[in-house]
Coordinates of C-alpha atoms and ligand atoms in Angstrom, one line a residue:
M90 CA 31.6 -5.7 3.4
S91 CA 31.6 -4.7 -0.1
A92 CA 34.0 -1.8 -1.2
V93 CA 31.5 -0.9 -4.0
A94 CA 29.2 2.2 -3.1
E95 CA 25.7 0.8 -3.5
R96 CA 23.3 2.6 -6.0
S97 CA 19.9 3.6 -4.8
L98 CA 17.2 1.5 -6.3
D99 CA 13.5 2.4 -7.3
I100 CA 11.7 -0.1 -5.1
Q101 CA 7.9 -0.6 -4.7
R102 CA 6.8 -3.1 -2.2
N103 CA 4.5 -5.9 -3.3
P104 CA 1.3 -6.8 -1.0
G105 CA 2.1 -9.7 1.1
V106 CA 5.9 -10.4 0.2
G107 CA 8.5 -8.9 -2.2
A108 CA 9.0 -6.0 -4.2
E109 CA 9.2 -4.6 -7.8
V110 CA 12.4 -2.9 -8.9
R111 CA 12.0 -0.6 -11.7
G112 CA 14.2 0.8 -14.2
V113 CA 16.9 -1.8 -14.3
D114 CA 18.0 -3.8 -17.4
L115 CA 19.5 -7.0 -16.3
R116 CA 21.8 -7.3 -19.2
R117 CA 23.7 -4.4 -17.9
V118 CA 24.2 -4.5 -14.1
D119 CA 27.5 -3.3 -12.9
D120 CA 29.1 -4.1 -9.5
A121 CA 27.4 -1.2 -7.7
L122 CA 23.9 -2.0 -9.2
F123 CA 24.3 -5.6 -8.2
A124 CA 25.4 -4.9 -4.6
A125 CA 22.0 -2.9 -4.4
I126 CA 19.9 -5.7 -6.1
H127 CA 21.4 -8.2 -3.7
R128 CA 20.8 -6.0 -0.6
A129 CA 17.2 -5.5 -1.9
W130 CA 16.8 -9.3 -2.4
V131 CA 17.8 -10.1 1.2
D132 CA 15.5 -7.5 2.5
H133 CA 12.4 -8.4 0.3
A134 CA 13.0 -12.2 -0.5
V135 CA 11.1 -11.8 -3.9
L136 CA 12.0 -9.3 -6.3
L137 CA 10.3 -8.5 -9.8
F138 CA 11.9 -6.9 -12.7
R139 CA 9.5 -6.2 -15.6
G140 CA 10.1 -5.5 -19.2
Q141 CA 13.3 -7.6 -19.6
T142 CA 14.7 -9.0 -22.9
L143 CA 17.0 -11.8 -22.0
S144 CA 18.6 -14.4 -24.0
D145 CA 19.3 -17.7 -22.4
D146 CA 22.9 -16.7 -22.0
E147 CA 21.9 -13.4 -20.5
L148 CA 19.6 -15.0 -17.9
I149 CA 22.3 -17.4 -17.0
A150 CA 24.8 -14.6 -16.9
F151 CA 22.7 -12.4 -14.7
S152 CA 21.9 -15.6 -12.4
R153 CA 25.7 -16.5 -11.9
R154 CA 26.0 -13.0 -10.5
L155 CA 24.4 -14.5 -7.4
G156 CA 26.7 -17.4 -7.3
P157 CA 27.5 -20.9 -9.0
L158 CA 24.3 -22.3 -10.6
D159 CA 23.0 -25.9 -10.1
F160 CA 21.8 -28.1 -13.1
A161 CA 18.2 -28.1 -13.6
P162 CA 16.2 -30.7 -11.7
V163 CA 15.4 -34.0 -13.5
Q164 CA 12.0 -33.2 -15.5
E165 CA 9.1 -35.5 -15.6
A166 CA 9.2 -36.3 -19.3
G167 CA 10.6 -35.0 -22.3
R168 CA 13.7 -33.0 -22.6
R169 CA 15.8 -32.7 -19.5
F170 CA 17.0 -29.1 -20.2
V171 CA 17.6 -26.9 -23.0
E172 CA 20.2 -28.1 -25.5
G173 CA 23.9 -26.8 -24.4
H174 CA 22.2 -25.3 -21.2
P175 CA 22.0 -27.8 -18.4
E176 CA 21.5 -25.2 -15.9
L177 CA 18.0 -24.2 -17.6
Y178 CA 14.9 -25.6 -16.1
V179 CA 11.9 -25.3 -18.5
V180 CA 8.5 -24.7 -17.0
S181 CA 6.0 -25.2 -19.8
N182 CA 2.9 -27.0 -21.0
V183 CA 3.8 -26.7 -24.7
M184 CA 4.1 -29.8 -26.6
V185 CA 6.6 -30.5 -29.3
N186 CA 6.3 -33.9 -31.4
G187 CA 4.2 -35.3 -28.7
E188 CA 6.5 -34.6 -25.8
P189 CA 6.1 -31.7 -23.3
I190 CA 9.2 -29.2 -23.6
G191 CA 9.0 -28.7 -20.1
S192 CA 7.8 -29.5 -16.5
L193 CA 4.4 -28.7 -14.6
G194 CA 1.9 -29.0 -17.5
A195 CA -1.0 -26.7 -17.2
G196 CA -2.5 -27.7 -13.8
E197 CA -1.9 -26.3 -10.3
A198 CA 1.6 -26.4 -9.0
V199 CA 1.3 -26.8 -5.0
W200 CA 3.0 -24.6 -2.5
H201 CA 6.7 -25.6 -2.3
T202 CA 10.2 -24.3 -2.3
D203 CA 12.5 -25.5 -4.9
M204 CA 14.5 -28.8 -4.7
S205 CA 14.5 -28.9 -1.0
Y206 CA 14.4 -32.9 -1.4
L207 CA 18.6 -32.3 -1.8
D208 CA 20.8 -32.2 0.8
D209 CA 22.2 -28.9 -0.4
P210 CA 19.0 -26.9 -2.0
P211 CA 19.5 -24.1 -4.2
K212 CA 19.4 -20.5 -2.3
A213 CA 17.8 -18.7 -5.1
S214 CA 15.6 -19.4 -8.3
L215 CA 15.0 -17.0 -11.2
L216 CA 12.1 -17.4 -13.5
Y217 CA 11.7 -15.5 -16.7
A218 CA 8.5 -15.5 -18.7
L219 CA 8.8 -15.8 -22.5
E220 CA 5.2 -16.8 -23.2
V221 CA 2.1 -16.3 -20.9
P222 CA -1.5 -17.3 -21.2
P223 CA -4.0 -14.5 -21.2
E224 CA -5.3 -15.5 -18.1
G225 CA -4.4 -17.9 -15.1
G226 CA -1.1 -19.2 -14.4
D227 CA -0.4 -16.7 -11.6
T228 CA 2.5 -17.5 -9.2
W229 CA 1.8 -17.0 -5.6
F230 CA 4.9 -16.2 -3.3
C231 CA 4.5 -16.3 0.8
D232 CA 6.9 -15.2 3.4
M233 CA 8.2 -17.9 5.6
Y234 CA 9.9 -15.5 8.0
A235 CA 6.2 -14.0 8.7
A236 CA 4.9 -17.7 8.8
Y237 CA 7.3 -18.4 11.7
E238 CA 7.0 -15.2 13.5
T239 CA 3.3 -15.4 13.5
L240 CA 3.1 -18.9 14.6
P241 CA 1.2 -19.3 17.8
E242 CA 3.5 -19.7 20.9
D243 CA 2.6 -23.3 21.5
L244 CA 3.2 -24.3 17.9
R245 CA 6.4 -22.4 17.7
R246 CA 7.5 -24.2 20.8
R247 CA 6.6 -27.8 19.5
V248 CA 8.4 -27.3 16.2
D249 CA 11.5 -25.8 17.3
G250 CA 14.3 -28.3 17.2
L251 CA 12.3 -30.9 15.0
R252 CA 13.7 -32.0 11.7
L253 CA 11.7 -32.7 8.5
K254 CA 12.0 -35.1 5.9
H255 CA 11.6 -33.4 2.4
D256 CA 10.2 -35.8 -0.3
G257 CA 11.8 -36.4 -3.5
T258 CA 9.2 -38.3 -5.2
Y259 CA 6.8 -35.9 -6.5
N260 CA 7.1 -32.5 -8.1
S261 CA 5.1 -29.6 -7.3
G262 CA 2.7 -30.5 -10.3
G263 CA 2.1 -33.8 -8.7
Y264 CA 4.2 -35.8 -11.5
V265 CA 6.5 -38.6 -10.0
R266 CA 10.0 -37.5 -10.9
Q267 CA 11.8 -39.4 -13.7
G268 CA 13.9 -42.2 -12.3
V269 CA 11.9 -42.5 -8.9
E270 CA 9.6 -45.2 -7.9
A271 CA 6.4 -43.8 -6.7
T272 CA 5.7 -44.4 -3.0
D273 CA 3.3 -42.7 -0.7
D274 CA 5.4 -43.8 2.5
P275 CA 7.5 -40.8 3.4
R276 CA 9.6 -43.3 5.6
R277 CA 10.8 -45.0 2.5
S278 CA 10.7 -42.1 -0.1
P279 CA 13.6 -40.6 -1.3
G280 CA 14.2 -37.3 0.0
A281 CA 16.6 -35.1 2.4
V282 CA 16.0 -34.3 6.0
H283 CA 16.4 -30.4 7.3
S284 CA 15.7 -28.7 10.4
V285 CA 12.0 -27.5 10.2
V286 CA 13.1 -24.0 11.5
C287 CA 16.1 -22.6 9.9
T288 CA 18.2 -19.5 10.3
H289 CA 18.7 -17.5 7.1
P290 CA 22.7 -17.2 6.7
E291 CA 22.5 -13.7 5.2
S292 CA 19.6 -12.1 7.1
G293 CA 20.1 -14.0 10.4
R294 CA 16.3 -14.3 10.8
R295 CA 14.5 -17.6 11.5
A296 CA 12.0 -19.0 8.9
L297 CA 9.8 -22.3 8.5
Y298 CA 11.3 -24.4 6.2
L299 CA 8.6 -26.8 5.0
G300 CA 9.3 -27.9 1.4
R301 CA 6.3 -29.7 0.1
R302 CA 3.3 -31.0 2.2
R303 CA 2.9 -34.5 0.2
N304 CA 5.0 -37.2 1.8
A305 CA 6.6 -34.9 4.4
W306 CA 7.5 -36.5 7.7
L307 CA 8.7 -34.8 11.0
V308 CA 11.4 -37.8 11.6
D309 CA 11.5 -37.2 15.3
L310 CA 7.7 -38.0 15.7
D311 CA 5.7 -41.1 14.7
L312 CA 3.8 -40.6 11.4
E313 CA 0.4 -39.8 12.9
E314 CA 1.8 -37.1 15.2
S315 CA 3.9 -35.7 12.4
E316 CA 0.7 -35.5 10.1
T317 CA -1.2 -33.7 13.0
L318 CA 1.5 -31.3 13.4
L319 CA 2.2 -30.6 9.8
D320 CA -1.5 -30.1 9.0
A321 CA -1.3 -27.3 12.0
L322 CA 1.7 -25.7 10.5
W323 CA 0.3 -25.6 6.8
A324 CA -3.0 -24.5 7.7
H325 CA -1.1 -21.5 9.3
I326 CA 1.1 -20.7 6.2
A327 CA -1.6 -21.3 3.4
R328 CA -3.1 -17.9 4.1
P329 CA -3.6 -15.4 1.4
E330 CA -2.6 -12.4 3.5
L331 CA 1.0 -13.8 3.7
A332 CA 1.1 -14.0 0.0
Y333 CA 1.8 -12.0 -3.1
R334 CA 0.0 -12.9 -6.3
H335 CA 2.1 -12.3 -9.4
R336 CA 0.3 -11.8 -12.6
W337 CA 2.8 -12.4 -15.4
R338 CA 3.7 -10.5 -18.5
V339 CA 6.2 -11.4 -20.9
G340 CA 9.6 -10.3 -20.1
D341 CA 9.1 -10.4 -16.4
L342 CA 12.0 -12.0 -14.4
V343 CA 11.2 -13.0 -10.8
L344 CA 14.1 -13.8 -8.4
W345 CA 13.1 -15.4 -5.2
D346 CA 14.9 -16.9 -2.2
N347 CA 14.1 -20.3 -1.5
R348 CA 15.2 -20.2 2.3
C349 CA 12.5 -17.8 3.4
T350 CA 9.6 -17.9 0.7
M351 CA 7.4 -20.7 -0.8
H352 CA 5.5 -20.4 -4.3
R353 CA 2.5 -22.1 -5.8
R354 CA 1.0 -21.8 -9.2
D355 CA -2.7 -21.5 -10.4
P356 CA -3.8 -23.8 -13.2
F357 CA -4.3 -22.4 -16.7
D358 CA -6.1 -23.3 -19.9
A359 CA -4.0 -26.1 -21.4
A360 CA -5.0 -24.8 -24.9
S361 CA -2.9 -21.8 -24.2
R362 CA 0.9 -21.6 -24.3
R363 CA 3.1 -20.7 -21.3
V364 CA 6.9 -20.8 -21.6
M365 CA 9.2 -19.9 -18.8
H366 CA 13.0 -20.5 -18.2
R367 CA 14.5 -20.8 -14.9
T368 CA 17.7 -21.0 -13.3
Q369 CA 18.7 -21.8 -9.6
V370 CA 21.6 -20.7 -7.6
K371 CA 23.6 -23.2 -5.6
G372 CA 23.1 -22.9 -1.7
E373 CA 26.2 -21.9 0.3
S374 CA 25.2 -23.8 3.3
R375 CA 22.9 -26.6 4.3
P376 CA 19.6 -25.2 5.8
A377 CA 20.4 -25.2 9.5
P378 CA 18.9 -24.2 12.8
Ligands
OGA88 C1 9.4 -22.9 -10.7 C2 7.9 -23.0 -10.2 C3 5.7 -22.2 -11.3 C4 5.3 -21.4 -12.3 O1 9.8 -22.5 -11.5 O2 10.0 -23.3 -9.6 O3 7.4 -23.6 -9.4 O4 4.8 -20.3 -12.1 N1 7.1 -22.2 -11.1 O5 5.7 -21.6 -13.5
MN89 MN1 9.1 -24.0 -7.9

């Protein structure tokens, strides 16, 4: 329990999942305000703060309030991270000197949760919009508590206790991660194995933890059986009524919980510019049933 009295926040729920928090300048967050933000984050899983003006240092400083940061994942090409800031992951289609300055290009990024191919995936990600295209590039979030809770009884019984291999070959844009040899056999690909139903360490609620569809494998089943069951699970989660569609404006910061949500991104016109900076906060415990 915190000794700090929590402040009340101006919170507007999103359709689907998450909420917008109004009237907060993330450069000025005292302990009482942080306690309220943290509570709102555990309750809503995705928080939007509009109208921010954050330098990289300020983005990192606010992110650190949630815990120590992970270094950015290895990018598919180009710079590995922002000079001097190994914790910043750049999501961008912008090219400089023939090299992309960030990851994921301008195409679709498929449903995923961040870095679940690691044994200790980050609990949170914070994505900050520096430049956005006039249209497209919306990011969708879905609620994996609701995905679990609304599973038909027979499916829920079948997945309970199963373990899932999360692939580390491809990122959500379909690009092969740097230093990885491409393979489409999930039995041989790099990755991590986690329980497919996890209990959230802060909320105590159970959520489906699916990572990415490509190269996924329920390791307790043979591949064919695993494919059938995974298809059924993914058909269940990829429903718009469980999702919030975020239309970005410059200055938006979205903080999400990787343990109980997934996200995907719409494609956008490759001729327009989109520049986002992301941090990721270390998980405190491995995903566990
Ligand atoms: C991410 C991500 C999608 C987007 O930063 O983790 O998946 O909308 N981004 O840029
Ligand atoms: Mn992501």
